[in-house]
XYZ file of C-alpha atoms in Angstrom:
566
model
C 15.407 50.562 71.557
C 17.259 51.472 68.430
C 17.050 55.341 68.243
C 16.505 55.298 64.497
C 13.437 53.079 64.679
C 11.161 55.945 65.547
C 12.849 58.100 62.814
C 12.003 55.437 60.289
C 8.423 55.323 61.551
C 8.121 59.112 61.282
C 9.286 58.878 57.620
C 6.588 56.332 56.964
C 3.807 58.217 58.790
C 3.584 55.552 61.474
C 4.693 57.982 64.196
C 4.439 61.745 64.602
C 7.489 63.899 63.864
C 8.918 66.335 66.470
C 9.132 69.175 63.993
C 7.739 69.758 60.489
C 9.033 72.627 58.284
C 6.975 73.777 55.302
C 7.172 76.379 52.553
C 10.889 76.778 52.386
C 13.537 76.623 49.604
C 15.876 73.842 50.622
C 19.587 74.311 49.681
C 20.657 70.827 48.691
C 24.459 70.822 48.989
C 24.621 67.227 47.782
C 23.425 68.185 44.283
C 23.964 71.951 44.331
C 20.316 72.842 43.698
C 17.495 74.623 45.436
C 14.425 72.458 46.145
C 11.046 74.241 46.180
C 7.827 72.803 47.423
C 9.524 70.320 49.782
C 8.844 69.735 53.472
C 11.098 68.496 56.238
C 10.313 66.121 59.061
C 12.567 65.924 62.120
C 12.468 63.156 64.705
C 14.766 62.366 67.618
C 17.324 64.977 66.505
C 17.597 63.559 62.887
C 16.037 64.430 59.536
C 13.408 61.721 58.937
C 11.975 62.896 55.670
C 12.671 65.469 52.970
C 10.079 65.518 50.205
C 7.071 66.998 48.459
C 4.290 65.009 50.171
C 4.210 64.726 53.951
C 3.228 61.162 54.860
C -0.157 60.800 56.598
C 0.313 60.273 60.305
C 3.625 62.153 60.458
C 2.056 65.201 62.146
C 0.571 64.819 65.538
C -0.723 67.116 68.294
C 2.761 67.580 69.711
C 4.453 68.183 66.409
C 5.915 71.703 66.164
C 4.969 73.220 62.800
C 7.354 75.787 61.328
C 6.303 77.886 58.298
C 9.503 78.966 56.480
C 7.428 81.460 54.552
C 9.447 81.129 51.276
C 12.806 81.507 53.060
C 15.912 79.443 52.253
C 16.744 76.499 54.403
C 20.402 75.604 54.561
C 22.386 73.018 56.532
C 23.867 74.338 59.758
C 27.308 75.845 59.213
C 30.443 73.847 60.202
C 33.951 75.022 61.100
C 36.653 72.372 60.775
C 39.645 74.337 62.105
C 39.842 77.068 64.665
C 41.166 78.111 68.080
C 38.306 78.744 70.423
C 39.335 76.665 73.425
C 40.886 79.735 75.011
C 40.435 83.509 75.283
C 36.689 83.419 76.033
C 34.653 80.824 77.884
C 33.177 78.246 75.558
C 29.600 78.951 76.675
C 30.095 82.581 75.607
C 31.338 81.541 72.199
C 28.448 79.122 71.739
C 25.878 81.811 72.494
C 26.960 83.938 69.568
C 28.176 81.308 67.099
C 24.990 79.288 67.366
C 22.787 82.304 66.947
C 24.562 83.149 63.694
C 24.057 79.693 62.217
C 27.051 77.610 63.246
C 26.059 74.191 64.552
C 29.355 72.268 64.568
C 32.944 73.346 65.397
C 36.193 71.334 65.555
C 38.794 73.308 67.488
C 42.448 73.060 68.328
C 43.421 72.761 72.023
C 47.144 73.421 71.880
C 46.651 76.607 73.935
C 45.139 74.603 76.811
C 47.898 72.014 76.592
C 50.623 74.604 76.798
C 49.128 76.769 79.504
C 47.322 74.141 81.682
C 48.551 70.755 80.579
C 46.266 67.696 80.158
C 43.972 69.052 82.956
C 43.113 71.989 80.716
C 42.191 69.755 77.789
C 40.174 67.391 80.021
C 38.218 70.292 81.548
C 37.384 71.582 78.035
C 36.222 68.161 76.892
C 33.953 67.900 79.892
C 32.453 71.314 79.235
C 31.642 70.826 75.519
C 29.583 67.651 76.279
C 26.800 69.872 77.556
C 26.665 72.452 74.774
C 23.655 72.726 72.411
C 25.925 72.593 69.386
C 28.384 69.907 68.344
C 31.921 70.656 69.543
C 34.905 68.390 68.901
C 38.666 68.830 69.325
C 41.992 68.101 67.951
C 44.556 67.381 70.501
C 47.762 69.370 71.045
C 50.545 68.011 68.881
C 53.783 69.751 69.938
C 53.510 71.447 73.267
C 55.771 73.268 73.288
C 56.865 73.249 69.629
C 60.631 73.532 70.377
C 60.975 72.068 73.786
C 64.737 72.721 74.017
C 64.278 76.412 73.284
C 61.121 77.396 75.143
C 59.089 76.469 78.189
C 55.353 75.851 78.676
C 53.163 73.957 81.176
C 53.405 71.191 78.536
C 51.528 67.967 77.810
C 53.535 64.870 77.009
C 52.945 62.434 74.226
C 51.472 59.688 76.470
C 48.925 62.176 77.805
C 48.078 63.189 74.291
C 47.632 59.582 73.141
C 45.398 58.875 76.121
C 42.951 61.454 74.712
C 42.516 59.613 71.401
C 39.845 57.306 72.906
C 37.517 60.184 73.705
C 34.707 60.308 71.151
C 35.006 64.087 70.933
C 38.653 63.860 69.820
C 38.768 63.745 66.075
C 42.308 64.634 65.250
C 45.880 65.428 66.191
C 46.247 69.171 66.006
C 48.157 71.107 63.301
C 51.632 69.614 62.952
C 54.371 72.051 61.848
C 56.018 70.599 58.772
C 59.734 70.621 59.925
C 58.841 68.492 62.884
C 57.206 65.944 60.590
C 59.665 65.922 57.752
C 62.542 65.646 60.244
C 60.728 63.730 63.014
C 62.070 63.006 66.460
C 60.948 60.057 68.617
C 58.013 62.042 70.047
C 56.677 62.866 66.596
C 56.963 59.272 65.407
C 55.190 58.012 68.512
C 52.297 60.450 68.149
C 51.807 59.798 64.422
C 51.957 56.003 64.830
C 49.370 56.178 67.588
C 47.106 58.511 65.629
C 47.157 56.071 62.651
C 46.483 53.146 64.935
C 43.549 54.926 66.600
C 42.133 56.216 63.266
C 42.816 59.851 64.351
C 43.028 62.443 61.531
C 46.137 64.584 61.160
C 45.733 68.290 60.579
C 48.471 70.198 58.764
C 50.442 73.368 58.959
C 52.538 73.453 55.812
C 53.480 77.168 55.569
C 56.977 77.427 54.056
C 57.193 73.817 52.794
C 58.285 73.611 49.137
C 59.067 70.980 46.611
C 59.754 67.458 47.747
C 59.526 68.642 51.366
C 55.816 69.302 50.788
C 55.405 65.840 49.332
C 57.266 64.294 52.221
C 55.096 66.219 54.662
C 51.820 64.959 53.152
C 53.276 61.457 52.792
C 53.113 61.313 56.604
C 49.377 61.049 56.521
C 48.437 64.739 56.951
C 45.048 65.180 55.234
C 44.193 68.892 55.521
C 45.934 72.237 55.720
C 44.751 75.842 56.354
C 47.988 77.647 55.540
C 47.756 78.365 51.745
C 47.617 82.143 51.191
C 47.739 82.232 47.337
C 45.865 80.402 44.546
C 48.956 78.502 43.402
C 49.520 77.226 46.935
C 45.873 76.115 47.136
C 46.111 74.351 43.749
C 49.400 72.601 44.664
C 47.793 71.046 47.675
C 44.496 70.154 45.948
C 46.524 68.290 43.333
C 47.941 66.225 46.154
C 44.494 65.279 47.421
C 44.767 67.568 50.450
C 41.707 69.265 51.816
C 42.445 73.002 51.865
C 40.721 75.144 54.484
C 40.650 78.763 53.328
C 41.221 81.281 56.116
C 39.140 84.417 56.935
C 39.007 85.403 60.565
C 40.324 87.863 63.131
C 43.899 86.655 62.773
C 44.245 86.262 58.970
C 42.260 87.616 55.975
C 43.338 85.321 53.155
C 40.008 84.860 51.337
C 40.283 87.667 48.823
C 43.839 86.583 47.803
C 42.864 82.985 47.248
C 39.498 83.645 45.632
C 40.837 83.257 42.058
C 41.023 79.496 42.678
C 37.322 79.321 42.162
C 37.813 79.983 38.425
C 40.532 77.308 38.075
C 38.786 74.208 39.413
C 35.475 72.468 38.769
C 35.339 70.180 41.761
C 35.130 71.998 45.110
C 34.810 68.992 47.480
C 38.323 69.450 48.819
C 37.746 73.091 49.727
C 36.205 74.587 52.860
C 36.871 77.675 55.009
C 37.381 78.703 58.575
C 38.146 81.632 60.813
C 41.281 79.987 62.330
C 40.429 82.041 65.469
C 38.082 84.902 66.172
C 38.033 87.790 68.633
C 35.093 89.110 70.609
C 34.468 92.090 68.431
C 34.162 90.009 65.320
C 32.163 87.205 66.988
C 29.406 89.675 67.923
C 29.016 90.410 64.184
C 28.878 86.740 63.158
C 30.916 83.592 62.856
C 30.934 81.294 59.831
C 28.011 83.409 58.564
C 30.484 86.268 58.112
C 32.762 84.058 55.946
C 29.787 82.968 53.824
C 28.675 86.591 53.219
C 32.260 87.553 52.351
C 32.611 84.710 49.869
C 29.418 85.651 48.054
C 30.515 89.327 47.864
C 33.827 88.156 46.350
C 31.942 86.322 43.598
C 31.783 82.722 44.819
C 28.742 80.801 43.606
C 26.362 80.885 46.663
C 25.574 77.160 46.507
C 29.214 76.182 46.260
C 30.035 78.531 49.172
C 27.348 76.942 51.275
C 28.514 73.423 50.312
C 32.056 74.420 51.389
C 30.888 75.563 54.792
C 28.711 72.576 55.454
C 29.187 69.200 53.610
C 32.774 69.906 52.647
C 33.710 71.018 56.153
C 32.122 67.927 57.578
C 34.205 65.754 55.276
C 37.507 67.005 56.781
C 36.957 64.664 59.657
C 34.811 62.124 57.863
C 31.631 63.421 59.466
C 29.877 63.945 56.169
C 27.886 60.689 56.579
C 26.316 62.278 59.649
C 26.438 65.984 59.153
C 26.569 68.695 56.563
C 23.401 68.267 54.425
C 19.595 68.199 54.829
C 19.000 64.540 54.083
C 17.229 61.619 55.744
C 19.203 60.043 58.570
C 21.542 63.000 59.147
C 21.659 65.092 62.289
C 18.975 67.779 62.054
C 21.034 71.011 61.863
C 19.696 73.818 59.719
C 19.242 77.523 59.257
C 16.220 79.432 57.939
C 17.350 82.670 56.232
C 15.600 85.244 54.056
C 18.806 86.256 52.219
C 21.658 83.841 51.591
C 24.110 86.633 50.839
C 23.522 88.392 54.172
C 22.905 85.158 56.063
C 21.263 86.278 59.226
C 19.238 83.234 60.391
C 15.693 83.724 61.496
C 15.736 80.229 62.995
C 18.585 77.891 63.823
C 17.888 74.180 64.598
C 20.709 72.231 66.180
C 20.423 68.511 67.060
C 16.794 68.644 66.056
C 15.747 71.423 68.402
C 15.263 75.137 67.854
C 18.337 76.718 69.362
C 18.193 80.306 68.146
C 15.693 82.745 66.685
C 16.256 86.214 65.218
C 19.925 86.363 66.167
C 19.465 85.258 69.783
C 20.085 81.843 71.435
C 16.953 80.312 72.821
C 18.411 77.381 74.630
C 20.075 76.938 77.966
C 23.815 77.173 77.624
C 25.565 75.802 80.642
C 28.368 77.901 82.177
C 31.538 75.858 82.539
C 33.382 75.348 85.811
C 37.145 75.621 86.291
C 39.144 74.287 89.180
C 40.576 76.903 91.552
C 44.156 76.007 90.452
C 43.408 77.362 86.958
C 42.999 80.838 88.518
C 46.529 80.660 89.940
C 48.676 79.706 86.960
C 50.955 82.778 86.758
C 53.657 81.909 89.241
C 55.564 85.169 89.255
C 56.214 87.594 92.099
C 55.937 91.324 91.533
C 58.714 92.445 89.232
C 61.176 95.230 90.077
C 63.270 97.418 87.836
C 66.316 95.276 88.742
C 64.610 92.212 87.314
C 64.991 93.631 83.822
C 68.610 92.680 83.131
C 69.370 94.433 79.846
C 73.032 94.631 78.860
C 74.367 98.094 78.337
C 76.408 98.604 75.148
C 76.974 100.625 72.096
C 75.361 98.023 69.823
C 72.526 95.552 70.212
C 70.694 92.817 68.409
C 67.064 93.930 67.845
C 64.147 92.040 66.576
C 62.578 93.759 63.613
C 58.872 93.380 62.845
C 58.604 92.874 59.092
C 55.476 92.451 56.926
C 52.746 90.139 58.094
C 53.914 87.965 60.946
C 57.626 87.800 60.042
C 60.358 88.906 62.424
C 64.100 89.233 61.646
C 67.213 90.178 63.628
C 69.322 93.247 63.039
C 72.567 94.432 64.689
C 71.979 98.155 65.486
C 73.993 101.039 66.773
C 72.316 102.062 70.054
C 73.340 105.680 69.485
C 71.335 105.855 66.242
C 68.072 103.982 66.628
C 64.475 104.747 65.537
C 62.019 106.326 67.962
C 60.246 103.008 68.418
C 63.376 101.130 69.599
C 61.948 99.295 72.593
C 63.253 97.152 75.461
C 61.767 93.626 75.179
C 61.651 90.922 77.814
C 60.060 87.519 78.332
C 59.611 86.004 81.881
C 58.762 82.327 82.556
C 55.524 82.233 84.470
C 55.430 78.489 85.191
C 57.899 78.571 88.143
C 61.154 77.858 86.318
C 62.682 81.337 86.896
C 63.778 81.783 83.263
C 63.946 85.215 81.718
C 65.391 86.616 78.472
C 65.969 90.104 77.149
C 66.305 91.741 73.775
C 65.129 94.768 71.847
C 62.275 95.416 69.410
C 61.817 97.725 66.444
C 58.729 98.264 64.265
C 55.753 98.653 66.514
C 55.556 102.429 66.156
C 55.374 102.697 70.003
C 57.379 105.652 71.310
C 56.245 105.800 74.985
C 54.730 103.580 77.612
C 54.732 99.717 77.663
C 52.673 96.628 76.743
C 52.590 93.320 78.664
C 50.780 90.097 77.942
C 50.526 86.361 78.673
C 48.433 85.938 75.480
C 51.290 84.927 73.173
C 51.502 81.717 71.193
C 52.230 79.004 71.994
C 53.837 78.978 75.387
C 51.910 81.898 76.878
C 54.745 83.324 78.906
C 54.767 86.848 80.219
C 56.074 89.112 77.445
C 56.631 92.829 77.936
C 58.106 95.588 75.835
C 58.248 99.329 76.192
C 60.227 102.529 76.155
C 60.896 102.783 79.819
C 61.729 100.032 82.300
C 59.442 101.588 84.863
C 56.491 101.339 82.583
C 57.354 97.779 81.633
C 57.464 96.771 85.288
C 54.018 98.461 85.869
C 52.510 96.675 82.870
C 54.001 93.304 83.826
C 52.857 93.655 87.398
C 49.302 94.464 86.379
C 49.235 91.221 84.283
C 50.645 89.256 87.256
C 48.040 90.869 89.482
C 45.260 89.785 87.116
C 46.823 86.259 86.875
C 47.150 86.719 83.124
C 45.989 89.054 80.442
C 47.033 92.177 78.683
C 48.044 95.620 80.024
C 48.962 98.903 78.440
C 50.774 101.491 80.550
C 51.846 105.065 80.000
C 53.758 107.194 82.517
C 53.285 104.533 85.204
C 49.512 104.434 84.808
C 47.560 101.415 83.458
C 45.449 102.919 80.654
C 43.868 99.655 79.469
C 43.783 95.943 80.416
C 42.167 92.712 79.502
C 41.969 90.230 82.406
C 42.564 86.593 81.452
C 42.613 84.939 84.892
C 41.811 81.376 83.859
C 45.047 79.724 82.974
C 46.422 83.154 82.029
C 44.645 82.780 78.663
C 40.837 82.764 79.284
C 38.601 85.630 80.162
C 35.747 85.315 82.609
C 33.976 88.317 81.034
C 30.995 88.191 78.705
C 31.666 88.562 74.984
C 30.180 92.132 75.031
C 32.519 93.089 77.955
C 35.516 91.469 76.290
C 34.794 93.293 73.020
C 34.757 96.600 74.950
C 38.070 95.682 76.527
C 39.617 94.848 73.158
C 38.505 98.144 71.664
C 39.878 100.039 74.681
C 43.228 98.216 74.514
C 43.528 98.963 70.779
C 42.858 102.598 71.425
C 45.418 102.709 74.268
C 48.053 101.204 71.971
C 47.365 103.819 69.323
C 47.728 106.529 72.049
C 51.334 105.380 72.801
C 52.206 105.400 69.154
C 51.415 101.901 67.908
C 51.216 101.690 64.101
C 50.660 97.973 63.808
C 47.365 96.829 62.180
C 45.480 94.429 64.385
C 48.122 94.751 67.187
C 46.445 92.437 69.755
C 46.815 89.588 67.301
C 50.251 90.567 65.905
C 51.700 90.830 69.409
C 50.509 87.266 70.177
C 53.012 86.008 67.580
C 56.153 87.783 68.789
C 57.351 84.735 70.734
C 55.740 82.151 68.560
C 58.291 79.642 67.314
C 55.993 78.438 64.553
C 56.563 81.556 62.461
C 59.799 82.870 60.925
C 62.508 83.902 61.605
C 63.718 85.105 64.984
C 61.841 84.999 68.296
C 62.473 85.804 71.900
C 61.376 83.001 74.323
C 61.927 82.614 78.048
C 65.270 80.908 77.114
C 66.548 83.624 74.867
C 66.695 84.614 71.218
C 66.123 81.683 68.844
C 66.536 80.993 65.154
C 63.249 79.381 64.243
C 64.282 78.083 60.794
C 67.363 76.269 62.036
C 65.881 75.529 65.460
C 68.856 76.752 67.488
C 69.590 79.422 70.097
C 71.176 82.748 69.140
C 73.720 84.440 71.385
C 72.802 87.650 73.161
């Protein structure tokens, strides 16, 4: 039977609704108004009726009656760009995100593609089918980004294209503009297939200027989350590009771009996202935290809610199904006393009560991973002799500049700062590659840090003051089959195990948050001066950011996409 037939009958009073909600103030994001004295009927996971007079016959003995008691009723919150397919198990993410009011998320999966190949993406797609919130993905786009200059587990273009037929695949993940403006055969093949399959293209236009930006969006890219200033936001809005403002654990751009709210009158091409979140922040909230932050910065509360619901749904053309409280749409909503604080008393997802008073109330299935995912770091224990640094009076050192920028400087080894560190990257996929350089700017003056949590290839990176400590930190990560380790005087003083693919924890969010805090404290104890170091250090080998990086194949010039001699 047509599923909507019973929904129609419930709206007409010919069949009882599953849920009725009374006495709330409905936030209508279609018209930007608050509707008082309205009731809501839910049937078969959809909104059946939103109006003042409940039709006779719509309430039966099995209808759950919810009294909103004068609280606000908003659509469920939606995130249209993030990176939550790795670091924590998806069931752990859902537990906290759902309780804070998020009912739909579209996430990148490039991390899985790089670390585990297509099997990693397939496993994730299988897991999200069973979650009590709606989860969709964008596929990896370039894995790795610069294949000639770095190594990953990789996922090829044919494997990516084969994913386009999955109904939970909505887009091709963020495409870095140089690879699009100057396309190779792989890029052309992916973009042609995406257009043929009606797959959306997400953007990453940081650094693109002038006609290069026009050329980039002429490729069919329809959204971008990279603008960090009001003029950059406006430039893209004028091109008809949906701009996703960023405010998460990795980047805090919202305050800087907030003046855009006073320069435009139509906000339909604006939404916001975390672009990734750590365990400590997730415990405090998810999209709810962004909403509260926006209101504190002076955004109109109704526009802010519209941006995080209806507008976010429109990024992937889901706004005919999601994003507002209206007949025929999926019944996702939050009941909150205070919009500004946004702590839901009740969250309904897919027409069922999923969380109350900040706690999930539904069964969230724990995902399974094949045994091979727990054995992805194919490195033997490292010895001091494996660190093949060249002795000399001078050296090329990577300098940590502001934000996420790194440059290269030729230094006199007899006159270097206290935080001049040895820096190495080892291939962990069985290719026996390794590369060595030096690093300045962390503030670290003793000990060592090692990690497989570095974008996008997730190789084993390690830097430190003493080779012995570097070996100890690297070997702890190898022993854990991935993760983070901080060592001082040969002793592991903090670690974060990421044994699933070398990028995913099997700990609870609370345990992971405790590990994060301990690792941050350990880094401070060995002299680290970097703000948010666990995120910053993930970018040291990332070829998607300027200007110089160390990969498993050596130093590379990111802008010109070529190797540098060492």
